[in-house]
mmCIF file of C-alpha atoms and ligand atoms in Angstrom:
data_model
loop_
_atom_site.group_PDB
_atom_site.id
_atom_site.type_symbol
_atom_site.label_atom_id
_atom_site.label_comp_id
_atom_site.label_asym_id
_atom_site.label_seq_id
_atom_site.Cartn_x
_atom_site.Cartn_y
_atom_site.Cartn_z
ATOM 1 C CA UNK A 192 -18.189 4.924 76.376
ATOM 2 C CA UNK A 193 -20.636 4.677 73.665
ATOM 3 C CA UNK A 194 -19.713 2.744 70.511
ATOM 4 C CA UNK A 195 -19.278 5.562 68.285
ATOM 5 C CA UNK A 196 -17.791 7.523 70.902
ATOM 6 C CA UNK A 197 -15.123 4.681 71.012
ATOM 7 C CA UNK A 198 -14.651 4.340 66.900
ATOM 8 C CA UNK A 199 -13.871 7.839 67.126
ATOM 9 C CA UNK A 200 -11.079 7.559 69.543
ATOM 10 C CA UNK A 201 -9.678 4.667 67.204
ATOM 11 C CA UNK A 202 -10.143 7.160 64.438
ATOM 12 C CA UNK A 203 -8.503 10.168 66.340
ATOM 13 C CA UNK A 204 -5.513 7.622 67.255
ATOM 14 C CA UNK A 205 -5.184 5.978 63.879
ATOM 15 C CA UNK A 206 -5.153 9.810 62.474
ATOM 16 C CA UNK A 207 -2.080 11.126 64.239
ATOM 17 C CA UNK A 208 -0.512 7.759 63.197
ATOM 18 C CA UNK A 209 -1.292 8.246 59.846
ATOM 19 C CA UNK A 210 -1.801 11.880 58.949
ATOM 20 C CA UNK A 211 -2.084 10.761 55.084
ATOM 21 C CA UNK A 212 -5.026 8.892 54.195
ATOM 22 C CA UNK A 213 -4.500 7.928 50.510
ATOM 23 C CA UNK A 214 -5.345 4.950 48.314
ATOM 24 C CA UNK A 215 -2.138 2.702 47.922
ATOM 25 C CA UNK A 216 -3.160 2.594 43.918
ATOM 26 C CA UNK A 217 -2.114 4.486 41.404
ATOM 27 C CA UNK A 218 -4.650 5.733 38.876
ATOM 28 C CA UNK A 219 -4.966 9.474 37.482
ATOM 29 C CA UNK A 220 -8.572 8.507 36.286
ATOM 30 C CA UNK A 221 -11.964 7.063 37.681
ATOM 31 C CA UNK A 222 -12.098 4.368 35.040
ATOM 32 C CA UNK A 223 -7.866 3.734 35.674
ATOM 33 C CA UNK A 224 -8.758 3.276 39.642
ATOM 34 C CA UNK A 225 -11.990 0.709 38.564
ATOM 35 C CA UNK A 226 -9.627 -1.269 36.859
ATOM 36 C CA UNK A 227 -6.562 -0.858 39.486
ATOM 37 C CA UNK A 228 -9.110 -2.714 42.008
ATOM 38 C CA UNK A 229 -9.946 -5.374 40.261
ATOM 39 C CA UNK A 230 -6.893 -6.532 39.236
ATOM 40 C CA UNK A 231 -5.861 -5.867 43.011
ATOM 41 C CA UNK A 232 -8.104 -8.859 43.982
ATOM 42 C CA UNK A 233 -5.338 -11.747 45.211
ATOM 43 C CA UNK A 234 -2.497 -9.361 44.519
ATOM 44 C CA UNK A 235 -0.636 -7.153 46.390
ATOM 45 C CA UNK A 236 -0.691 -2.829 45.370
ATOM 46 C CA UNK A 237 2.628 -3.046 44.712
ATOM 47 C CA UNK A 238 2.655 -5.121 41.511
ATOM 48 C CA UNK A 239 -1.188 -4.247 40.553
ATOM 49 C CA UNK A 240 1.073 -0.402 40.709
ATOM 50 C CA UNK A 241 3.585 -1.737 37.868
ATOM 51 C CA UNK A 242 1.328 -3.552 35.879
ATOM 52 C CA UNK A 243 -0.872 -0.536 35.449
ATOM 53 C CA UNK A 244 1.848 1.458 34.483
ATOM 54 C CA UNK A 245 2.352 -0.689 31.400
ATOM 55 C CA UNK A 246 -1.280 -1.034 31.169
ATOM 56 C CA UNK A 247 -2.203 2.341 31.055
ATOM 57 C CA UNK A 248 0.624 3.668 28.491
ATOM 58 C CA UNK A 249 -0.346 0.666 26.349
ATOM 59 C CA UNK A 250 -4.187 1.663 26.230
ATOM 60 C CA UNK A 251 -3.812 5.374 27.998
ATOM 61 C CA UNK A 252 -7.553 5.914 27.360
ATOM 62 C CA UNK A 253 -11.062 4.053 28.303
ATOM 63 C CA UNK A 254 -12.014 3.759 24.821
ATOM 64 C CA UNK A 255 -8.831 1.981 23.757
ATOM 65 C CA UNK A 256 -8.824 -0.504 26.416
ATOM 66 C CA UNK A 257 -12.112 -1.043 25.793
ATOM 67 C CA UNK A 258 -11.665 -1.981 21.985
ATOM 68 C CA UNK A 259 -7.631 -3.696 23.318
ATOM 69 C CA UNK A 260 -7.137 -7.335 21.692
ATOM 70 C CA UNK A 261 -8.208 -9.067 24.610
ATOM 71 C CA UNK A 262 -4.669 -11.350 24.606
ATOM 72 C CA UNK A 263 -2.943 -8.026 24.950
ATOM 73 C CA UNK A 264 -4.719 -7.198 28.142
ATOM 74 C CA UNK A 265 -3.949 -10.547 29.014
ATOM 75 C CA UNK A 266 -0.355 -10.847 28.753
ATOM 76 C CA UNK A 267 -0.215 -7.719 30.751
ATOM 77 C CA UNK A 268 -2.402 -8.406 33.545
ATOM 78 C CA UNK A 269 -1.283 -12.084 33.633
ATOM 79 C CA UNK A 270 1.302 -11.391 36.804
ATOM 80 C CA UNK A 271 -1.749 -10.364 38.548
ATOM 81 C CA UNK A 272 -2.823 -13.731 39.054
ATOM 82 C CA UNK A 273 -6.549 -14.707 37.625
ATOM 83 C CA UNK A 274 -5.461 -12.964 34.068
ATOM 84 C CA UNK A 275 -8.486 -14.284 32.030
ATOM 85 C CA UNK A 276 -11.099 -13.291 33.678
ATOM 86 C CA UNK A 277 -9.739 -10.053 35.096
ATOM 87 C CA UNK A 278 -8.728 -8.926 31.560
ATOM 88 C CA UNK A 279 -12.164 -9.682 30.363
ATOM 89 C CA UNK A 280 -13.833 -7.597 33.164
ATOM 90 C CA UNK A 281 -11.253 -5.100 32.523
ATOM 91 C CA UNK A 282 -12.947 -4.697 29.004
ATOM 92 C CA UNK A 283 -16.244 -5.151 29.723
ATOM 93 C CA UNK A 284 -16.140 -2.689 32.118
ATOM 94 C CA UNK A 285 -14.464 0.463 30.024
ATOM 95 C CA UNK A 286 -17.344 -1.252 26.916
ATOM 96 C CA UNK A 287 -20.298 -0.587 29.363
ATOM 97 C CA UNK A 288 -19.074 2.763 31.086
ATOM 98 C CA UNK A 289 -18.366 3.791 27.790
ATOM 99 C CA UNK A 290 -21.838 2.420 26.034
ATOM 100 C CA UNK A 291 -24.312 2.677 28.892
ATOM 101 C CA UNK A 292 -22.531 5.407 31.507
ATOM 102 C CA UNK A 293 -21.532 8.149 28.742
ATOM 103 C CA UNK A 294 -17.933 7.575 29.157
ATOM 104 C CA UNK A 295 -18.373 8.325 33.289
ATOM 105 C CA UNK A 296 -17.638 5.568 36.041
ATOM 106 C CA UNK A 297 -21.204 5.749 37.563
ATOM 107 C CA UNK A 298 -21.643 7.610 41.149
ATOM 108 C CA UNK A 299 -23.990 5.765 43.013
ATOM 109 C CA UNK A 300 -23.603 1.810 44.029
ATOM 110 C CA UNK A 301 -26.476 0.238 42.091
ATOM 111 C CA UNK A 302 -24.820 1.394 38.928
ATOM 112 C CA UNK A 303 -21.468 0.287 39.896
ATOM 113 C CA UNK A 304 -22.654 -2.660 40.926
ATOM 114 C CA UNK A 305 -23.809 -3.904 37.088
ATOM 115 C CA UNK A 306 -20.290 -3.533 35.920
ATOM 116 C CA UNK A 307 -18.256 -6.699 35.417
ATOM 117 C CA UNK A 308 -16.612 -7.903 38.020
ATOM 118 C CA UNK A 309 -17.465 -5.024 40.436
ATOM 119 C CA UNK A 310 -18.017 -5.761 43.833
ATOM 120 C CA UNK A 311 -19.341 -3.358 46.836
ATOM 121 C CA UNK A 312 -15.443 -3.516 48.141
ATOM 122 C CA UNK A 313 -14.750 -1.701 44.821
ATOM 123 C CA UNK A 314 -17.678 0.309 44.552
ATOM 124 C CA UNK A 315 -17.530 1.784 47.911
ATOM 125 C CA UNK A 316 -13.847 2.841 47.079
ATOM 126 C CA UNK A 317 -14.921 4.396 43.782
ATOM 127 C CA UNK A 318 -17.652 6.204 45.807
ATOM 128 C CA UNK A 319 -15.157 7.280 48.753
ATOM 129 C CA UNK A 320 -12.042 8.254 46.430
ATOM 130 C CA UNK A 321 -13.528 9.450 43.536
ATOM 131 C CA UNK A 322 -16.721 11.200 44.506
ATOM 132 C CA UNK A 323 -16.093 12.142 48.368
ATOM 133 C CA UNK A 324 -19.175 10.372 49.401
ATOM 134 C CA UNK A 325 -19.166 8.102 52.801
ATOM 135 C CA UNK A 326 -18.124 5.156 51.826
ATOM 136 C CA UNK A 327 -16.336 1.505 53.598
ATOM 137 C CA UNK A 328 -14.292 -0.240 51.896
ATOM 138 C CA UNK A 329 -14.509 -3.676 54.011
ATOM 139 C CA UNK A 330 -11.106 -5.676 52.548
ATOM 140 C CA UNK A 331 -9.608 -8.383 54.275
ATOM 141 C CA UNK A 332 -7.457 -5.756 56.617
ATOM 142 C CA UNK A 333 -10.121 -4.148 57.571
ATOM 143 C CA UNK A 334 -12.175 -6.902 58.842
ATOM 144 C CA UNK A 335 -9.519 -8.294 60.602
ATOM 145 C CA UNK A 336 -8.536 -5.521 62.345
ATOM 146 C CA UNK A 337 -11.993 -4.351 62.756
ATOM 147 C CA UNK A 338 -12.920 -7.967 64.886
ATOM 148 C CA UNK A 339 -9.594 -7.365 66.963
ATOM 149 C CA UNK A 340 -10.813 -3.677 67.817
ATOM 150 C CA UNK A 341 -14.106 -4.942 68.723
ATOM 151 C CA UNK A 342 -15.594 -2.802 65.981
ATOM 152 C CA UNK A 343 -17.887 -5.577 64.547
ATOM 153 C CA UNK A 344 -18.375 -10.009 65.541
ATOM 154 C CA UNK A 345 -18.105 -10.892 61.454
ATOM 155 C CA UNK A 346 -16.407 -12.107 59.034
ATOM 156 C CA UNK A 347 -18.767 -11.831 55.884
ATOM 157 C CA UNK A 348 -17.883 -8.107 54.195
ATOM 158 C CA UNK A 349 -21.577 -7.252 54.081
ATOM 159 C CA UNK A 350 -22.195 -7.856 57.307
ATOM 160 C CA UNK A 351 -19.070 -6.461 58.195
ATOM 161 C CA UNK A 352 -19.918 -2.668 55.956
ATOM 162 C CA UNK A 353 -22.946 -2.007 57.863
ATOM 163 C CA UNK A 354 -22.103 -2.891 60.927
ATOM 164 C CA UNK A 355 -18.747 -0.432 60.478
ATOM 165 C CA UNK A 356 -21.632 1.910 59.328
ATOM 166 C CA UNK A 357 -23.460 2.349 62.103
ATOM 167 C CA UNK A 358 -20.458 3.590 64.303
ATOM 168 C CA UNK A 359 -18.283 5.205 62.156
ATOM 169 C CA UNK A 360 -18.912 8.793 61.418
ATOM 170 C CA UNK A 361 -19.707 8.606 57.895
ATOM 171 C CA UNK A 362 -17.427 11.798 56.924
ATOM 172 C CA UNK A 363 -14.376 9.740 58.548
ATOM 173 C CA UNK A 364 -15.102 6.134 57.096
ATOM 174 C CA UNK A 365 -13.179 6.462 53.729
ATOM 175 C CA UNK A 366 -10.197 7.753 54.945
ATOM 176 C CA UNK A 367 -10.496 5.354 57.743
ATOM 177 C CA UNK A 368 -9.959 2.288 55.246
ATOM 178 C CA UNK A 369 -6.829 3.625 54.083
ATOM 179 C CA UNK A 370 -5.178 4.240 57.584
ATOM 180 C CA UNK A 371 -6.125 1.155 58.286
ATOM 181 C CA UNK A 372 -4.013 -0.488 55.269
ATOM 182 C CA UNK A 373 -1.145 0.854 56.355
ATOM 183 C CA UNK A 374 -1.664 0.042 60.512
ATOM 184 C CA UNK A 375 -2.229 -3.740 58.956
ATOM 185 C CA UNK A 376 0.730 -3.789 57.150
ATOM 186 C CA UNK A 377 2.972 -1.969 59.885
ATOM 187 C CA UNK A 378 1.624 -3.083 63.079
ATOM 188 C CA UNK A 379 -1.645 -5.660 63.102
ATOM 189 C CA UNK A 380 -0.627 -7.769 60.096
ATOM 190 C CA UNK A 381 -2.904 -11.193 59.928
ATOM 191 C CA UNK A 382 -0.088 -13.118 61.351
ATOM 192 C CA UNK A 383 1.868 -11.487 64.679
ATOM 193 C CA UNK A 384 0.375 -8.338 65.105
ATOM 194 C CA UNK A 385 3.108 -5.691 67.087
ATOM 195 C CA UNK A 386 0.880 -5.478 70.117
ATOM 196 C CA UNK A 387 3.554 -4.207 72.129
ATOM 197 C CA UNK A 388 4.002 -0.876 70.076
ATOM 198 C CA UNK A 389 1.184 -0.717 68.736
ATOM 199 C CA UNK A 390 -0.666 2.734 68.927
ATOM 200 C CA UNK A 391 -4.266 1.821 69.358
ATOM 201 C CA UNK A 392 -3.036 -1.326 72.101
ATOM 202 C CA UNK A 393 -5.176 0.809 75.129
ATOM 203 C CA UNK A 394 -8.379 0.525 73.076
ATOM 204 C CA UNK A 395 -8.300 -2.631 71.631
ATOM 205 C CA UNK A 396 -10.179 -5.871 72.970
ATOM 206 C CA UNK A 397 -7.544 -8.397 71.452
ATOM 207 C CA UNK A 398 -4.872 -7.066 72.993
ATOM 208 C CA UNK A 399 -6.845 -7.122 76.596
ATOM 209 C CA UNK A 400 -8.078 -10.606 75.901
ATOM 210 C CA UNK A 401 -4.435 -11.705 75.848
HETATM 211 S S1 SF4 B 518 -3.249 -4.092 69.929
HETATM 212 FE FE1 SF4 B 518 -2.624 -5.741 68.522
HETATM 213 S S2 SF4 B 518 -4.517 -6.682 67.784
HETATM 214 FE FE2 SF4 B 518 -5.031 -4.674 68.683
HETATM 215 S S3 SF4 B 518 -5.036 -3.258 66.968
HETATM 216 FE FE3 SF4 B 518 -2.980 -3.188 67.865
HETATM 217 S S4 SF4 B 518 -1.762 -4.696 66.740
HETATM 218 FE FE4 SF4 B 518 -3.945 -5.105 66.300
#
């Protein structure tokens, strides 16, 4: 079996696990989702989730989050972990998509990649989620899981992206990212993955190695 051929029978597998590929944030806008990322960095969906939610009714659009008193941001984001800078990014970020993007989160990855505290984890999810375009979104879960399939030999995300790239079909890779969230969290978690149960057990290397 080729390499593709074999992402795509992960893919098939992971898709009748997890019918529902959708983004574990909560954000009704492009610029709400930018911001629902970074603050997810060291922090679990769940709380980035409530803390948006009083985030978002206390500056519901980008231009009032962008002109916020930065201490308000702060004391909201603060349970978030890294509060400072992520509330500064926060604002710098609805400032420049607001001064230099026309009010519109950009649609391409060299654009997203001048905004504050934007990294290609975050861009490739903007580009995946909110513009339908192919996109891998290499987070910790999917780099773990990704070595254990036998997917790619890396841990460095950039590495890790293209390599992902190259084998999964490109219409399949955002959606992909998301299933795989929810197989780390319900069956190969970073500590004691459920080999036993686990759906994709006949394809993956790890569980032949041991
Ligand atoms: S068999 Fe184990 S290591 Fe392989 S994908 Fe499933 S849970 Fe993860």
């Amino acid at each position: 079996m080729s390499r593709k051929d074999f992402a795509v029978s992960v893919l098939d597998a992971l898709e009748a696990a997890y019918p529902d590929a959708v983004c574990s944030l909560i954000a009704k806008e492009p610029w709400q989702l930018l911001c629902a990322v970074r603050l997810s960095a060291q922090c679990t969906d769940a709380r980035v989730n409530l803390v948006t939610k009083e985030l978002f009714e206390a500056f519901p659009t980008l231009d009032s989050l962008a002109d916020a008193p930065i201490e308000a941001v702060e004391n909201i984001v603060r349970p978030c972990g890294l509060f400072k800078v992520k509330a500064q990014n926060l604002k710098d970020c609805c400032q420049m998509i607001r001064d230099q993007f026309n009010g519109v989160v950009p649609d391409n990855m060299e654009d997203l990649l001048t905004l504050p505290g934007v990294g290609r984890k975050t861009a490739n999810l903007i580009l995946g989620d909110v513009y339908g375009k192919p996109a891998v979104v290499c987070d910790t879960h999917c780099i773990r899981i990704c070595n254990r399939l036998g997917f790619i030999k890396t841990t460095d995300p950039y590495k890790a992206e293209l390599g992902l790239k190259e084998i999964l079909p490109p219409d399949r890779s955002n959606d992909f990212c998301h299933r795989l969230v929810l197989f780390g969290r319900e069956y190969c978690t970073a500590r004691g993955p459920k080999c036993d149960s686990c759906p994709l057990a006949i394809l993956c290397t790890y569980h032949m190695d041991y």
